[in-house]
PDB file of C-alpha atoms in Angstrom:
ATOM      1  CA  UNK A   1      -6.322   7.415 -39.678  1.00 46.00           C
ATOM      2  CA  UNK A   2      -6.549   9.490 -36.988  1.00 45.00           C
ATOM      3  CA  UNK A   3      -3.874   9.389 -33.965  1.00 42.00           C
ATOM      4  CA  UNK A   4      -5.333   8.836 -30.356  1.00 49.00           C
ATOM      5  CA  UNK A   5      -5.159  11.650 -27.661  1.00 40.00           C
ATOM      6  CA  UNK A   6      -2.506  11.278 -25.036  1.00 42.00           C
ATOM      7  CA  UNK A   7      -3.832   9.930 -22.347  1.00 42.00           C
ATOM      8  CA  UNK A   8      -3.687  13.067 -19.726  1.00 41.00           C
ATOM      9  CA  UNK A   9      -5.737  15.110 -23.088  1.00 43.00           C
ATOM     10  CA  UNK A  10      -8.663  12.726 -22.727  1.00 48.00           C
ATOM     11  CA  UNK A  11     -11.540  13.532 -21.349  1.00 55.00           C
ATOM     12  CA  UNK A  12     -12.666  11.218 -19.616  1.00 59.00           C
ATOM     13  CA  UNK A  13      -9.529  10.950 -17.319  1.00 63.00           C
ATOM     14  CA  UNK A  14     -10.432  13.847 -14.841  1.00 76.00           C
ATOM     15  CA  UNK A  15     -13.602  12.234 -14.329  1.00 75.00           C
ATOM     16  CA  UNK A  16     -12.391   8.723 -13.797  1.00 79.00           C
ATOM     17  CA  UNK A  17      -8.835  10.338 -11.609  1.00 79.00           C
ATOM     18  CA  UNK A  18     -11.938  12.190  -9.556  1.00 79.00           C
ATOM     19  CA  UNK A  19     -13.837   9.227  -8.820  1.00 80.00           C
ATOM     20  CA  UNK A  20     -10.857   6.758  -7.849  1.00 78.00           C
ATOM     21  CA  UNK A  21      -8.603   9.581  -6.152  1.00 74.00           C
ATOM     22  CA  UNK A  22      -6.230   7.562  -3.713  1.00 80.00           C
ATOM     23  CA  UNK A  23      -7.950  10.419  -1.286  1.00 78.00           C
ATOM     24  CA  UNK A  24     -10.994   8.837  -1.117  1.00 76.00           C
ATOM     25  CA  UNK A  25     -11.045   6.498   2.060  1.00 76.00           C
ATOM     26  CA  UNK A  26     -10.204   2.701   1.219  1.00 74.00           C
ATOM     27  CA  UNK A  27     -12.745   0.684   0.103  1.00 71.00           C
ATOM     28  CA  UNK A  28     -15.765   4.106  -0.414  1.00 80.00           C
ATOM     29  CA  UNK A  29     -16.788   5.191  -3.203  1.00 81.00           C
ATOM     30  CA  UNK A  30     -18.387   8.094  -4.491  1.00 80.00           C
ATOM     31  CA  UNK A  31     -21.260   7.354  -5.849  1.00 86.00           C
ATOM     32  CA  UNK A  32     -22.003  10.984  -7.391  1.00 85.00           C
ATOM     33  CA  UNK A  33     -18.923  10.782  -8.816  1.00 84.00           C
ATOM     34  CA  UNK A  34     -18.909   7.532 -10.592  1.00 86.00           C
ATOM     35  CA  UNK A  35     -22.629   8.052 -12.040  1.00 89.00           C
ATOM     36  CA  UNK A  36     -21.232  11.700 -12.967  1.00 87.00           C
ATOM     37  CA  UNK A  37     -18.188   9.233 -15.398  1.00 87.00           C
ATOM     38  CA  UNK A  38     -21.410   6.861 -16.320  1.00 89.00           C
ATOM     39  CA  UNK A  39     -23.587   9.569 -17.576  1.00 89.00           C
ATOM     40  CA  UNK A  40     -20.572  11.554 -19.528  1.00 86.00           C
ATOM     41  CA  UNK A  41     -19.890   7.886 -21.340  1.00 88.00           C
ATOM     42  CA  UNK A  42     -23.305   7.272 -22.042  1.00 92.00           C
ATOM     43  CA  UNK A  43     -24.349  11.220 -23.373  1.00 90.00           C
ATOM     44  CA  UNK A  44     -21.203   9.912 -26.130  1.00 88.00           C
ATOM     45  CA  UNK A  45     -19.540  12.570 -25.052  1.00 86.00           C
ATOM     46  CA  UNK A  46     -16.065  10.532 -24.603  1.00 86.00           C
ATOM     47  CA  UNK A  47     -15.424   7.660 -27.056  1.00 88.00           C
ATOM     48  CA  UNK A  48     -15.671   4.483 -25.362  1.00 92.00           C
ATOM     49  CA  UNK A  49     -12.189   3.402 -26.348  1.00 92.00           C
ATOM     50  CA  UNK A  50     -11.048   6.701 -24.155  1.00 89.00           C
ATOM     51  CA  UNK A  51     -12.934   6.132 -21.462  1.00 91.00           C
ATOM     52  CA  UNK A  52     -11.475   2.379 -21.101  1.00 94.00           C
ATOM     53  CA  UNK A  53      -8.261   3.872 -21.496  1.00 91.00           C
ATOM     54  CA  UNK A  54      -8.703   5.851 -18.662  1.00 90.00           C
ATOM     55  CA  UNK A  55      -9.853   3.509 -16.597  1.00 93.00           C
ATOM     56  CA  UNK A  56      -7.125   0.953 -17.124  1.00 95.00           C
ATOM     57  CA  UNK A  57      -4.557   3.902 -15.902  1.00 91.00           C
ATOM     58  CA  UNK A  58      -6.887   3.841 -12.938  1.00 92.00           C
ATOM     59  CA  UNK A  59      -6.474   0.021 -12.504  1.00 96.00           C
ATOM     60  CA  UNK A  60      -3.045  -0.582 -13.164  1.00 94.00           C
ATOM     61  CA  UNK A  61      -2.563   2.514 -10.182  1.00 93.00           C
ATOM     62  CA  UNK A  62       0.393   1.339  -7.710  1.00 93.00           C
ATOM     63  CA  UNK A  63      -1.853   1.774  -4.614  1.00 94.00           C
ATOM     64  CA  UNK A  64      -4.597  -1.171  -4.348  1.00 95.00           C
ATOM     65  CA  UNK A  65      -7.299   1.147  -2.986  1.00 94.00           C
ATOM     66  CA  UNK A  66      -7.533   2.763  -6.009  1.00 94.00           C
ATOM     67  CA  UNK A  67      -7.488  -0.134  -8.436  1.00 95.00           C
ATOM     68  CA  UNK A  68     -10.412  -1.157  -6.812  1.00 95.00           C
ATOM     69  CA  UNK A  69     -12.333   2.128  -6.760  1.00 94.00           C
ATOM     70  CA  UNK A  70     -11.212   2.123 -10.623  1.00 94.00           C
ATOM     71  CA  UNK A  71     -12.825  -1.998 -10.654  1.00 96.00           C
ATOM     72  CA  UNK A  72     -15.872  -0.366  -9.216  1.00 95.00           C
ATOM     73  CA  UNK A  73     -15.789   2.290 -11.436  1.00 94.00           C
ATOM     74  CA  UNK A  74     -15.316  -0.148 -14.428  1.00 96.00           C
ATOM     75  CA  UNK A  75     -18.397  -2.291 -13.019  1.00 97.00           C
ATOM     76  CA  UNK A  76     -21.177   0.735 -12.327  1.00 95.00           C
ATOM     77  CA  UNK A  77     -20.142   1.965 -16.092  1.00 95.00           C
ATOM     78  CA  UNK A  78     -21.065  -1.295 -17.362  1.00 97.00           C
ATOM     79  CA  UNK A  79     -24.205  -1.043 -15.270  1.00 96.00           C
ATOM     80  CA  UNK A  80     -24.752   2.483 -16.722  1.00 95.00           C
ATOM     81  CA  UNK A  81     -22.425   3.408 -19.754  1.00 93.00           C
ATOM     82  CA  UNK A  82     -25.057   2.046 -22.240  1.00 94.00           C
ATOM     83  CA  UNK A  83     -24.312  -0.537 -25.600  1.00 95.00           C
ATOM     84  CA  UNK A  84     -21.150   1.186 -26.531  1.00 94.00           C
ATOM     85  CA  UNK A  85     -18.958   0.615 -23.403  1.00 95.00           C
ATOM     86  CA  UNK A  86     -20.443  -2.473 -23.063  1.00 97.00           C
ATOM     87  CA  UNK A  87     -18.492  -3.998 -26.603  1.00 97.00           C
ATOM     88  CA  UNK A  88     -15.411  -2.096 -25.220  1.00 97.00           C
ATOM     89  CA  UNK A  89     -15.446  -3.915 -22.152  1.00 97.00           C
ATOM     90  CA  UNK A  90     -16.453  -7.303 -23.933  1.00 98.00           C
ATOM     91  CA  UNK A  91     -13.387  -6.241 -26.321  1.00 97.00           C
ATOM     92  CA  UNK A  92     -10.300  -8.161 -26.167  1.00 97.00           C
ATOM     93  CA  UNK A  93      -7.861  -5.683 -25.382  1.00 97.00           C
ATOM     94  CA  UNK A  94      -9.877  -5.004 -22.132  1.00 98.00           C
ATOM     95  CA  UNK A  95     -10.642  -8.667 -20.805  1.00 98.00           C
ATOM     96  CA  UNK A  96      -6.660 -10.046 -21.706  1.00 97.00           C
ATOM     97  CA  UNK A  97      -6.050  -6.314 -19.858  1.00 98.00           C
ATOM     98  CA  UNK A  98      -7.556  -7.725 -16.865  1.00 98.00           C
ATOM     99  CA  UNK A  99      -6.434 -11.535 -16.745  1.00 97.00           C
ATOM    100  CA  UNK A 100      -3.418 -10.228 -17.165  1.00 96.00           C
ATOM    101  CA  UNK A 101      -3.518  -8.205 -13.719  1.00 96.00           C
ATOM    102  CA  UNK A 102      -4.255 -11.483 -12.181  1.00 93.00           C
ATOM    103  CA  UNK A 103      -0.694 -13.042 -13.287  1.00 89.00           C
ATOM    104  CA  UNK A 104       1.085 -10.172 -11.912  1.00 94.00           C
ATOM    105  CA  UNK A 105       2.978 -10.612  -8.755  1.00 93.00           C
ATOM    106  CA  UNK A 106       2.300  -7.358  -7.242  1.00 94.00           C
ATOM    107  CA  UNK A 107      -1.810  -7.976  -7.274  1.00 96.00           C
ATOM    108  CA  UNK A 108      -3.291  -7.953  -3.956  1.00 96.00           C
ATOM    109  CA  UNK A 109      -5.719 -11.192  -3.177  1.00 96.00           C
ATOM    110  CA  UNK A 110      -8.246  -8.068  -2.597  1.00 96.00           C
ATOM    111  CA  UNK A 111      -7.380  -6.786  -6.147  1.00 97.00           C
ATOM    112  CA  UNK A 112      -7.598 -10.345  -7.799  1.00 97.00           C
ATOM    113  CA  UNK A 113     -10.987 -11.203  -6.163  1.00 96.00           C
ATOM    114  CA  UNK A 114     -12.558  -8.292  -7.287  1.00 97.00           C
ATOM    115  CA  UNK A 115     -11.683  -8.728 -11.146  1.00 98.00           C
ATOM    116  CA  UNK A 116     -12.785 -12.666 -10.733  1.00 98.00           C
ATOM    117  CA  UNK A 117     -16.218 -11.571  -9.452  1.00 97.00           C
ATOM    118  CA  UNK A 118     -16.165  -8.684 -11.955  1.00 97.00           C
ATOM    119  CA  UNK A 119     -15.716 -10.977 -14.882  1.00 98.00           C
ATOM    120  CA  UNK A 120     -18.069 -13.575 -13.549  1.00 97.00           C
ATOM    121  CA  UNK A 121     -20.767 -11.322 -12.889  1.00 96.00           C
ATOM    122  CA  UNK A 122     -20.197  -9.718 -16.551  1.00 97.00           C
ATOM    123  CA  UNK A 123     -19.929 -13.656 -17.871  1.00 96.00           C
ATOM    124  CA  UNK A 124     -23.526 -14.589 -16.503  1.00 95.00           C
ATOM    125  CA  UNK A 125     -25.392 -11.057 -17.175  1.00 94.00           C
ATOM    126  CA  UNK A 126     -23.529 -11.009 -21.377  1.00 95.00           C
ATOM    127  CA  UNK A 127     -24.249 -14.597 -22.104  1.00 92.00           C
ATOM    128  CA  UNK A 128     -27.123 -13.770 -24.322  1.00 92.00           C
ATOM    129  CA  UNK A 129     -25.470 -11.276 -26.596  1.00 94.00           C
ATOM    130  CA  UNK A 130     -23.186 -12.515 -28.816  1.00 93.00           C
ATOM    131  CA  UNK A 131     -21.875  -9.423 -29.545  1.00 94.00           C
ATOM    132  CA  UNK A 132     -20.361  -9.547 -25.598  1.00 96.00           C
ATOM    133  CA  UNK A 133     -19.364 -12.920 -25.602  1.00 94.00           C
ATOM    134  CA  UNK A 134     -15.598 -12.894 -25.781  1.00 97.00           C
ATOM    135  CA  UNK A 135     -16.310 -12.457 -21.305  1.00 98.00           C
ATOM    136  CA  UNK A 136     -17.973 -15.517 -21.389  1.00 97.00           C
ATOM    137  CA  UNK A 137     -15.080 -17.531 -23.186  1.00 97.00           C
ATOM    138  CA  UNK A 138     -12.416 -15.702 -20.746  1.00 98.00           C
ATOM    139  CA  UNK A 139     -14.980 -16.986 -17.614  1.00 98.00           C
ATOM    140  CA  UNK A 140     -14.635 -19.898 -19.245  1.00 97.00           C
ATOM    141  CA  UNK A 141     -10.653 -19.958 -19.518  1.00 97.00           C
ATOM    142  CA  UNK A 142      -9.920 -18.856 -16.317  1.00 97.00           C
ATOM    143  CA  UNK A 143     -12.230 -21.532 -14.724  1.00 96.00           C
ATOM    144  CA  UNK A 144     -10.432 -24.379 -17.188  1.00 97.00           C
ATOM    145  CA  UNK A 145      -6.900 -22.686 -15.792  1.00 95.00           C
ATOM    146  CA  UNK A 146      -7.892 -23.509 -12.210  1.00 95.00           C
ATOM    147  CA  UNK A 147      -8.481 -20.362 -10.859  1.00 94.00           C
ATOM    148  CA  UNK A 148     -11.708 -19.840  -8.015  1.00 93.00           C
ATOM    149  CA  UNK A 149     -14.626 -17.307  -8.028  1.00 92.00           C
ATOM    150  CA  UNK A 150     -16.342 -16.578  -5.335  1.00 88.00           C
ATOM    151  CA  UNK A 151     -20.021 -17.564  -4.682  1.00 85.00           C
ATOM    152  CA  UNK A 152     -22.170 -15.189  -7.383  1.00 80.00           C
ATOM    153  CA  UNK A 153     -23.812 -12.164  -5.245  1.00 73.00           C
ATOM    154  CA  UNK A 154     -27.285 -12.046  -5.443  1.00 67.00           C
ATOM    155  CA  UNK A 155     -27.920  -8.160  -6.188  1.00 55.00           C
ATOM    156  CA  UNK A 156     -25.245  -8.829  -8.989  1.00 51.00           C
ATOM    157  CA  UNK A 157     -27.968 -11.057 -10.234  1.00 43.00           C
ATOM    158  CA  UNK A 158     -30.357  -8.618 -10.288  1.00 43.00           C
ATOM    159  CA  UNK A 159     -28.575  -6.161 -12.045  1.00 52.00           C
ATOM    160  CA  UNK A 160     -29.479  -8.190 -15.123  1.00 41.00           C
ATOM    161  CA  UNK A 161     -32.688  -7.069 -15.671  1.00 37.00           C
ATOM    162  CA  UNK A 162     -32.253  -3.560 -14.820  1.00 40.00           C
ATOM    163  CA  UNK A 163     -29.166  -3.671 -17.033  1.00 51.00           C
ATOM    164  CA  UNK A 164     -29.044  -0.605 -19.529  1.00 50.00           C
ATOM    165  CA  UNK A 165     -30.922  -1.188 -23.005  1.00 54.00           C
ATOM    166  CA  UNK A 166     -28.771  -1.397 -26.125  1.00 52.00           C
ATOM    167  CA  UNK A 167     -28.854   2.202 -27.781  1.00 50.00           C
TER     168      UNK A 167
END
């Protein structure tokens, strides 16, 4: 079995440290950047695994602003990372990653919105693939624990269809 990478050997990590840098102004992101991550994970040339990795160190950041660049981030690779970082996303380790952000003490309302509408969004557009269900059944916890999602967006809606084709 082979051992994983340490984390600052990945990859993926300048990429996703480039496109959430706590130097970008609050609340912009750069689009170049982020489509520059999504291509890189969909050419395979980071394992999936890695480039979640690198993202969560991007989410669990200390400064707000870029936890939600790094939620962006997350979201346009799902749009874009093709099949592969779709199941790693869908994975378990990722989704109970996420709810557990929400328990913390030190999440911002901003922060916690952001990963409810995230995992909505992902709940409505993966309901049809039962290989990315496990978002659907956390949707479905999180709505049985009480907690509230915003109103779905529309152009999250139509991100379905344009959503990237299995590979």
């Amino acid at each position: 079995m082979e051992l994983p990478l340490p984390l600052w050997l990945l990859p993926a990590v300048p990429r996703a440290d480039r496109a959430t840098s706590e130097y970008l102004p609050a609340g912009q992101e750069d689009l170049t950047l982020s489509l520059d991550a999504c291509d890189y994970i969909r050419g395979k040339q980071v394992n999936p695994r890695d480039a979640i990795r690198a993202l969560k160190r991007r989410i669990s950041h200390r400064n707000p602003n870029v936890q939600m660049l790094g939620l962006k981030l997350t979201d346009t690779c799902v749009k874009n990372g093709g099949h592969h970082f779709l199941v790693e996303v869908a994975s378990r380790d990722f989704m109970d990653y996420l709810t557990g952000i929400l328990d913390q003490q030190s999440t911002t309302v901003e922060v916690r919105e952001k990963i409810l509408a995230l995992i909505q969004s992902w709940a409505h557009t993966f309901q049809s693939r039962p290989d990315l269900t496990y978002v659907c059944d956390v949707h479905r916890t999180l709505v049985a624990a009480g907690h509230r999602f915003p109103k779905p967006e529309k152009t999250n809606a139509s991100m379905i269809d344009t959503m990237t084709p299995m590979d």
